[in-house]
Coordinates of C-alpha atoms in Angstrom, one line a residue:
M1 CA 58.2 121.5 151.0
S2 CA 59.9 123.5 153.7
H3 CA 61.1 127.1 153.0
K4 CA 64.0 129.0 154.5
P5 CA 63.8 132.6 155.7
P6 CA 64.6 135.2 153.1
A7 CA 68.1 136.7 152.9
P8 CA 68.4 140.5 152.6
K9 CA 69.0 141.8 149.2
P10 CA 72.7 142.2 148.6
P11 CA 74.2 145.4 147.2
A12 CA 74.8 145.6 143.5
Q13 CA 78.5 144.8 143.7
R14 CA 77.8 141.5 145.5
V15 CA 77.0 139.1 142.7
Q16 CA 78.6 136.0 144.2
G17 CA 75.5 134.6 145.8
A18 CA 71.9 134.4 144.6
A19 CA 69.3 135.7 146.9
L20 CA 65.7 136.9 146.5
P21 CA 64.7 140.5 147.2
A22 CA 64.2 141.7 150.7
A23 CA 60.8 142.9 149.7
R24 CA 58.6 143.1 146.6
R25 CA 55.2 144.1 145.5
H26 CA 52.7 142.5 143.2
P27 CA 53.3 143.6 139.6
R28 CA 49.7 144.7 139.1
T29 CA 48.1 145.4 142.4
G30 CA 51.1 147.1 143.9
K31 CA 50.4 145.4 147.2
P32 CA 53.3 143.9 149.2
A33 CA 53.7 140.3 148.1
A34 CA 54.7 137.4 150.3
R35 CA 58.3 136.6 150.1
D36 CA 60.0 133.6 148.5
H37 CA 62.7 132.2 150.7
S38 CA 66.4 131.7 150.0
V39 CA 69.8 132.1 151.6
A40 CA 72.8 133.9 150.2
T41 CA 75.6 131.6 149.1
S42 CA 79.2 132.0 148.1
V43 CA 78.4 130.5 144.7
P44 CA 78.8 132.9 141.8
L45 CA 75.5 134.2 140.4
S46 CA 76.4 133.0 137.0
R47 CA 76.5 129.4 138.3
Q48 CA 73.2 129.9 140.0
L49 CA 71.7 131.1 136.8
Q50 CA 73.1 128.1 134.9
A51 CA 71.5 125.7 137.4
T52 CA 68.2 127.7 137.4
A53 CA 68.1 127.6 133.6
A54 CA 68.7 123.9 133.6
V55 CA 65.7 123.3 135.9
V56 CA 63.6 125.7 133.8
Q57 CA 64.5 123.7 130.7
A58 CA 63.5 120.5 132.4
V59 CA 60.1 121.9 133.4
R60 CA 59.5 123.1 129.9
A61 CA 60.3 119.6 128.7
G62 CA 57.5 118.2 131.0
R63 CA 59.4 117.3 134.2
S64 CA 58.4 118.2 137.7
L65 CA 60.0 121.1 139.4
T66 CA 60.1 119.3 142.7
T67 CA 61.9 116.3 141.2
E68 CA 64.4 118.5 139.4
L69 CA 65.2 120.6 142.4
A70 CA 65.9 117.5 144.4
C71 CA 68.7 116.7 141.9
V72 CA 70.4 120.1 142.4
S73 CA 73.6 120.1 144.5
P74 CA 73.0 121.1 148.1
E75 CA 75.2 124.2 147.9
L76 CA 73.1 125.5 144.9
R77 CA 69.7 124.3 145.9
P78 CA 68.4 127.2 148.1
G79 CA 69.2 129.9 145.7
V80 CA 68.1 127.9 142.6
Q81 CA 64.8 127.0 144.3
A82 CA 64.1 130.7 145.0
L83 CA 65.1 131.9 141.6
T84 CA 63.3 129.1 139.8
F85 CA 60.1 129.7 141.6
Q86 CA 60.3 133.4 140.6
V87 CA 61.0 132.4 137.0
M88 CA 58.0 130.0 136.9
R89 CA 55.7 132.9 138.1
Q90 CA 57.0 135.2 135.4
L91 CA 57.6 132.7 132.5
G92 CA 54.7 133.9 130.4
R93 CA 56.0 137.4 130.3
A94 CA 59.6 136.1 129.6
M95 CA 58.5 133.9 126.7
A96 CA 56.5 136.8 125.2
L97 CA 59.6 139.1 125.5
R98 CA 61.8 136.5 123.9
E99 CA 59.5 136.1 121.0
R100 CA 59.9 139.9 120.3
L101 CA 63.6 139.8 120.7
A102 CA 64.0 136.7 118.5
S103 CA 61.0 135.2 116.6
K104 CA 62.8 131.9 116.2
A105 CA 63.7 130.1 119.4
P106 CA 67.3 129.2 119.9
P107 CA 68.3 125.7 121.1
A108 CA 66.5 124.7 124.3
A109 CA 69.4 125.3 126.8
A110 CA 70.0 128.8 125.4
D111 CA 66.3 129.6 125.3
A112 CA 65.9 128.5 128.9
L113 CA 68.8 130.7 130.0
L114 CA 67.5 133.7 128.0
C115 CA 64.0 133.3 129.4
T116 CA 65.4 132.9 132.9
A117 CA 67.2 136.2 132.6
L118 CA 64.1 138.0 131.2
A119 CA 61.8 136.6 133.8
L120 CA 64.1 137.8 136.6
S121 CA 64.8 141.3 135.2
W122 CA 61.7 142.4 133.2
Q123 CA 60.5 144.6 136.1
D124 CA 62.4 146.4 138.8
E125 CA 60.0 145.6 141.6
G126 CA 60.7 142.1 142.8
A127 CA 63.9 141.6 140.8
P128 CA 66.6 139.8 142.8
Y129 CA 69.3 142.0 141.4
P130 CA 69.4 145.1 139.2
A131 CA 68.6 144.3 135.6
H132 CA 72.1 145.1 134.3
T133 CA 73.6 142.7 136.9
L134 CA 71.3 139.9 135.9
V135 CA 72.0 140.5 132.2
N136 CA 75.8 140.6 132.7
Q137 CA 75.8 137.4 134.8
A138 CA 73.4 135.6 132.4
V139 CA 75.8 136.3 129.5
E140 CA 78.7 135.1 131.6
A141 CA 76.7 132.0 132.4
A142 CA 76.2 131.4 128.7
R143 CA 79.9 131.7 127.9
Q144 CA 80.9 129.4 130.7
Q145 CA 79.0 126.2 129.8
R146 CA 79.3 124.0 126.8
Q147 CA 75.5 123.8 126.1
T148 CA 75.2 127.5 125.6
A149 CA 78.7 128.8 124.6
A150 CA 77.9 128.8 120.9
Q151 CA 74.8 131.0 121.5
S152 CA 76.4 133.4 124.0
G153 CA 76.7 136.1 121.4
F154 CA 73.1 135.7 120.5
I155 CA 72.0 135.8 124.2
N156 CA 74.2 138.9 124.7
A157 CA 72.6 140.7 121.8
C158 CA 69.1 139.9 122.9
L159 CA 69.6 141.0 126.5
R160 CA 71.5 144.2 125.5
R161 CA 68.6 145.1 123.3
F162 CA 66.2 144.3 126.1
L163 CA 68.1 146.7 128.4
R164 CA 67.9 149.4 125.8
E165 CA 64.2 148.9 124.9
R166 CA 62.8 147.3 128.1
E167 CA 59.9 149.8 128.6
G168 CA 58.6 149.5 125.0
L169 CA 59.0 145.7 124.8
V170 CA 57.2 145.2 128.1
A171 CA 54.4 147.5 126.9
E172 CA 54.1 145.5 123.6
T173 CA 53.6 142.3 125.6
D174 CA 50.8 143.7 127.9
S175 CA 48.1 142.7 125.3
D176 CA 49.3 139.1 125.4
L177 CA 47.1 137.2 128.0
Q178 CA 49.8 134.7 128.7
A179 CA 52.3 137.4 129.4
R180 CA 50.0 139.6 131.4
W181 CA 48.7 136.8 133.7
N182 CA 51.7 134.4 133.5
H183 CA 49.5 131.4 132.8
P184 CA 49.0 129.5 129.5
R185 CA 46.3 131.2 127.4
W186 CA 44.0 128.2 127.6
W187 CA 44.2 128.3 131.4
V188 CA 43.4 132.0 131.5
A189 CA 40.4 131.5 129.2
R190 CA 39.1 128.6 131.2
V191 CA 39.3 130.5 134.5
Q192 CA 37.6 133.5 132.9
E193 CA 34.7 131.3 131.7
E194 CA 34.3 129.4 135.0
Y195 CA 34.7 132.3 137.3
P196 CA 33.5 135.4 135.5
K197 CA 33.5 137.5 138.7
D198 CA 36.6 136.2 140.4
W199 CA 39.0 135.2 137.6
Q200 CA 41.4 138.1 138.1
Q201 CA 41.6 137.6 141.8
L202 CA 42.2 133.9 141.3
L203 CA 45.1 134.5 138.8
D204 CA 46.5 137.3 140.9
M205 CA 46.6 135.0 144.0
A206 CA 48.4 132.3 142.0
Q207 CA 51.3 134.8 141.5
Q208 CA 51.9 135.2 145.2
P209 CA 54.0 132.6 147.2
A210 CA 51.8 130.7 149.5
P211 CA 52.2 131.0 153.3
M212 CA 53.3 128.1 155.5
S213 CA 50.3 126.8 157.4
L214 CA 50.4 124.3 160.3
R215 CA 47.9 121.9 161.8
V216 CA 48.2 121.7 165.6
D217 CA 47.4 118.3 167.1
N218 CA 45.1 119.2 170.0
R219 CA 46.0 116.0 171.8
H220 CA 49.2 117.8 172.7
H221 CA 48.5 121.5 172.5
T222 CA 45.6 124.0 172.0
V223 CA 46.1 126.3 169.0
A224 CA 46.6 129.2 171.4
A225 CA 49.2 127.4 173.5
Y226 CA 51.2 126.4 170.4
Q227 CA 50.9 129.9 169.0
A228 CA 52.4 131.2 172.3
Q229 CA 55.3 128.8 171.9
L230 CA 56.0 130.1 168.4
L231 CA 55.8 133.7 169.5
A232 CA 58.4 133.0 172.2
L233 CA 60.7 131.9 169.4
G234 CA 60.0 135.1 167.5
L235 CA 57.7 133.3 165.0
G236 CA 54.4 135.2 164.5
A237 CA 51.3 133.3 163.5
K238 CA 47.5 133.8 163.2
A239 CA 44.9 131.2 163.8
V240 CA 43.2 129.7 160.7
G241 CA 40.6 127.0 160.5
A242 CA 39.7 124.8 163.5
C243 CA 43.2 123.8 164.5
G244 CA 45.5 125.7 162.2
L245 CA 48.1 128.4 162.3
Q246 CA 49.4 130.5 159.4
L247 CA 53.0 131.6 159.9
E248 CA 54.1 135.2 159.1
R249 CA 57.2 133.7 157.5
A250 CA 58.1 130.2 156.5
V251 CA 60.8 128.3 158.4
P252 CA 62.4 124.9 158.2
V253 CA 60.3 122.3 160.0
H254 CA 63.1 121.6 162.5
Q255 CA 62.6 125.0 163.9
L256 CA 59.0 124.1 164.8
P257 CA 58.6 123.1 168.5
G258 CA 57.6 119.5 168.8
F259 CA 57.5 118.8 165.1
D260 CA 59.6 115.6 165.4
L261 CA 57.2 114.5 168.2
G262 CA 54.1 114.9 166.0
H263 CA 52.8 117.9 167.9
V264 CA 52.3 119.9 164.7
S265 CA 52.2 119.1 160.9
V266 CA 52.6 121.3 157.8
Q267 CA 49.2 121.3 156.1
D268 CA 47.3 124.0 154.2
A269 CA 44.2 125.3 155.9
A270 CA 42.0 124.1 153.0
A271 CA 43.3 120.6 153.3
Q272 CA 42.6 120.7 157.0
V273 CA 38.8 120.8 156.1
A274 CA 38.7 117.1 155.0
A275 CA 38.9 115.2 158.3
P276 CA 36.3 117.2 160.3
L277 CA 34.0 117.4 157.3
L278 CA 34.0 113.6 156.9
L279 CA 33.6 113.0 160.6
Q280 CA 31.1 115.7 161.6
G281 CA 28.2 114.4 163.6
L282 CA 29.9 111.1 164.0
E283 CA 27.8 108.5 165.9
V284 CA 30.3 106.3 167.7
D285 CA 28.6 103.0 168.5
R286 CA 31.7 101.1 167.3
P287 CA 35.1 102.0 165.6
W288 CA 34.4 103.2 162.1
R289 CA 36.2 101.5 159.2
I290 CA 37.6 104.3 157.1
L291 CA 39.3 104.1 153.7
D292 CA 41.7 106.8 152.8
A293 CA 42.1 106.3 149.1
C294 CA 45.0 108.0 147.3
A295 CA 46.3 108.8 150.8
A296 CA 50.0 109.9 150.2
P297 CA 51.7 111.7 151.7
G298 CA 49.5 111.0 154.7
G299 CA 48.5 114.4 156.0
K300 CA 44.8 113.7 155.9
T301 CA 45.3 110.1 157.3
G302 CA 47.1 111.6 160.3
H303 CA 44.4 114.3 160.7
L304 CA 41.7 111.6 160.7
L305 CA 43.5 109.7 163.5
A306 CA 43.9 112.9 165.5
C307 CA 40.2 113.6 165.3
Y308 CA 39.1 110.0 165.8
P309 CA 41.8 107.8 167.4
Q310 CA 39.5 104.8 167.5
A311 CA 39.1 104.6 163.8
Q312 CA 40.2 101.6 161.8
I313 CA 41.9 103.2 158.8
L314 CA 43.2 101.6 155.6
A315 CA 45.4 104.1 153.7
L316 CA 46.0 103.3 150.0
D317 CA 48.3 104.7 147.4
V318 CA 49.2 103.2 144.0
D319 CA 52.9 104.1 144.4
A320 CA 54.9 102.1 146.9
A321 CA 57.4 104.9 147.4
R322 CA 54.6 107.3 148.3
C323 CA 53.3 104.7 150.7
Q324 CA 56.6 104.9 152.5
R325 CA 55.9 108.7 153.0
I326 CA 52.6 107.8 154.6
E327 CA 54.4 105.4 156.9
D328 CA 57.0 108.0 157.8
N329 CA 54.4 110.6 158.6
L330 CA 52.4 108.3 160.7
K331 CA 55.5 107.2 162.6
R332 CA 56.3 110.9 163.4
L333 CA 52.8 111.3 164.7
G334 CA 53.1 108.2 166.8
A335 CA 50.2 106.7 164.8
Q336 CA 51.8 104.0 162.7
A337 CA 50.1 101.2 164.7
R338 CA 46.6 102.7 164.2
A339 CA 46.5 102.6 160.4
Q340 CA 47.2 99.9 157.8
V341 CA 49.1 101.2 154.7
R342 CA 49.0 99.4 151.4
A343 CA 50.3 100.0 148.0
A344 CA 47.4 99.3 145.7
D345 CA 45.2 100.9 143.0
A346 CA 42.1 102.2 144.7
A347 CA 40.2 101.8 141.4
Q348 CA 40.8 98.0 141.5
P349 CA 39.1 96.8 144.7
A350 CA 39.3 93.1 143.7
Q351 CA 43.0 93.3 144.3
W352 CA 42.9 94.6 147.9
W353 CA 39.4 94.8 149.4
D354 CA 38.5 92.2 152.1
G355 CA 34.7 92.4 151.3
V356 CA 33.8 94.3 154.6
A357 CA 32.1 97.6 153.8
F358 CA 33.6 100.9 154.9
D359 CA 31.7 103.3 157.1
A360 CA 33.5 106.3 155.5
I361 CA 35.7 106.8 152.5
L362 CA 38.0 109.8 151.8
L363 CA 38.7 110.1 148.1
D364 CA 41.3 112.8 147.5
A365 CA 41.4 112.1 143.8
P366 CA 44.2 112.7 141.4
C367 CA 43.7 116.1 139.6
T368 CA 45.4 118.9 137.7
A369 CA 46.5 120.5 141.0
S370 CA 45.2 123.8 139.6
G371 CA 44.4 124.9 143.1
I372 CA 47.9 124.7 144.4
V373 CA 49.9 126.7 141.8
R374 CA 51.0 129.1 144.5
R375 CA 53.0 126.3 146.1
H376 CA 53.9 124.5 142.8
P377 CA 54.2 127.3 140.2
D378 CA 55.4 124.8 137.6
V379 CA 52.0 123.1 137.4
R380 CA 50.6 125.8 135.1
W381 CA 53.4 125.1 132.5
L382 CA 53.2 121.3 132.9
R383 CA 49.5 121.0 132.3
R384 CA 47.9 120.7 128.8
P385 CA 44.3 121.7 127.8
G386 CA 43.2 118.1 127.7
D387 CA 44.6 117.0 131.0
S388 CA 41.5 118.0 133.0
A389 CA 39.2 115.9 130.9
Q390 CA 41.6 112.9 131.1
L391 CA 41.9 113.2 134.8
A392 CA 38.1 113.5 135.1
Q393 CA 37.9 110.1 133.6
T394 CA 40.2 108.8 136.4
Q395 CA 38.1 110.5 139.0
A396 CA 34.9 109.1 137.7
K397 CA 36.5 105.6 137.6
L398 CA 37.5 105.9 141.2
L399 CA 34.0 107.1 142.3
K400 CA 32.4 104.2 140.5
A401 CA 34.8 101.6 142.0
L402 CA 34.6 102.9 145.6
W403 CA 30.9 103.7 146.0
P404 CA 29.9 100.0 146.2
L405 CA 32.4 99.5 149.0
L406 CA 30.5 102.0 151.2
A407 CA 28.1 100.7 153.8
P408 CA 24.4 101.8 153.7
G409 CA 24.3 105.1 155.6
G410 CA 28.0 105.6 155.1
R411 CA 29.7 108.7 153.8
L412 CA 32.1 109.4 151.0
L413 CA 34.1 112.7 150.9
Y414 CA 35.2 113.5 147.4
C415 CA 37.9 116.2 147.1
T416 CA 40.4 117.6 144.7
C417 CA 43.0 120.4 144.9
S418 CA 41.6 121.8 141.7
V419 CA 39.6 125.0 140.8
F420 CA 38.4 123.5 137.5
R421 CA 34.7 122.6 137.7
S422 CA 35.1 119.5 135.6
E423 CA 37.1 118.0 138.5
G424 CA 34.7 119.3 141.1
E425 CA 31.1 120.4 140.8
D426 CA 30.5 118.9 137.4
M427 CA 32.0 115.6 138.4
V428 CA 29.8 115.2 141.5
Q429 CA 26.6 116.3 139.8
A430 CA 27.2 113.7 137.1
F431 CA 27.8 111.1 139.8
L432 CA 24.6 112.0 141.6
Q433 CA 22.6 111.6 138.3
R434 CA 24.1 108.1 137.8
N435 CA 23.7 107.0 141.5
T436 CA 20.2 107.4 142.9
D437 CA 21.2 106.0 146.2
A438 CA 23.5 108.9 146.8
R439 CA 22.6 112.3 148.2
M440 CA 24.7 115.4 148.9
L441 CA 25.2 116.5 152.5
P442 CA 26.1 120.2 153.3
S443 CA 29.5 120.7 151.6
P444 CA 31.8 123.7 150.9
G445 CA 32.0 123.0 147.2
H446 CA 34.8 125.0 145.5
L447 CA 37.2 126.8 147.9
I448 CA 38.7 129.6 145.9
P449 CA 42.0 131.3 147.1
G450 CA 41.4 134.8 148.2
K451 CA 37.7 134.3 149.1
I452 CA 36.2 133.4 152.5
P453 CA 34.5 130.0 152.0
T454 CA 31.1 129.1 153.2
G455 CA 29.6 125.7 154.2
L456 CA 32.5 124.6 156.4
P457 CA 32.0 121.8 158.9
L458 CA 32.8 123.7 162.1
K459 CA 32.6 127.2 163.5
H460 CA 36.2 128.5 163.4
N461 CA 38.4 131.2 162.1
A462 CA 38.6 131.9 158.4
L463 CA 41.0 129.7 156.4
G464 CA 43.4 132.5 155.7
E465 CA 45.4 132.4 152.4
H466 CA 44.3 128.9 151.6
D467 CA 44.8 126.8 148.5
G468 CA 42.1 126.0 146.0
F469 CA 40.1 122.9 146.8
Y470 CA 36.8 121.2 146.1
Y471 CA 34.8 119.2 148.7
A472 CA 31.6 117.2 148.3
L473 CA 30.2 115.0 151.1
L474 CA 28.0 112.2 149.8
E475 CA 25.9 109.9 151.9
K476 CA 24.5 106.5 150.8
D477 CA 20.9 105.6 151.4
R478 CA 20.2 103.2 154.3
D479 CA 17.7 101.1 152.3

């Protein structure tokens, strides 16, 4: 998803357009936080809050934030996206405050608007507007729409009490793990158990908007040369990974030189590990047959082709619409003729496999996406405690189905954008116990946001503020 540059914070009297703060600090560390990005609009703030609350209500009902934002009208979308991202990152605190203001939840639309206002105003640092402005406009938003008009008095009473007692109410919620860390309690407990030394850092990082990272196609530019192009346009960036750049501020992709020509792609530095890890030490006696299972949206497919143009790649995805995204990405990269894209279930090889073994398989398996909550802050509220175990069954099924398709001596790279061990280390160790013809090659394992990873495939710069990932490179015996 592209992000637009942040707008400056408007003065208090300007409440016509929603914009995020010019600067903010992390609520616990006090360190400057990366900015969310929005643009000021002429739309009244009350309307922005109405639309934001509607998206929040949809997420709480189990719908994807990305999907819901795509349905917001263009004039509202930039502000609503910025506000909604902030609400998602503060929703745990907001829900705890609402429970103290009203033990019984109001109807869903009113509850979403109330929690939206609380999430945006519970602390001064990082608030898009002064608390009293947000409260006034939230009450106005309640009065103006049919879904919440009947509860406008209730919302007004709750928010006025919040303004009077804010300090005490916030202090009361500090002991609530969900409020303090803005993740579901089960999520906090799991991270504490699996990362006893790093859990606070991991949860803190999830609260900070992720940077925009690029992968430079070295067939067109070196990293240094493209970095110089960006600098000439006033866009600062630092080198990350083998061929990546992390921008100082996010920009729409049309502002990136050569983007439409495939000179650069938007891809997190942790995701950029996949292709060079799978292909390291490649012995090219013939073009390798490579399967990119679960390939959408095609970033790793494109990277594989950039690293190894001679490869014969089959890119699969179970969703035909997502396959179109692979096609579109490959077309932009000028690589559409060098990969076959098919809509098929990777776990059902009988439906699509031609019987010729693959030299390499990249399995970027479906997962909880617990490693990319910085980019998708709704994920924490969409997931349920049993989701990881259910997805682990899907991951095991895919590994079982694809391993026989690998040629002797071939490699399978298993990866997930998850920090949960059941979807990473535990999954692979169980697979190795069941498959005595598999051995683990040097692999990074779990890449944790905020920590410098080890075991990476090439000597290069650190990955910067990367996402959470897991990588295991498996090799099949030649006998």
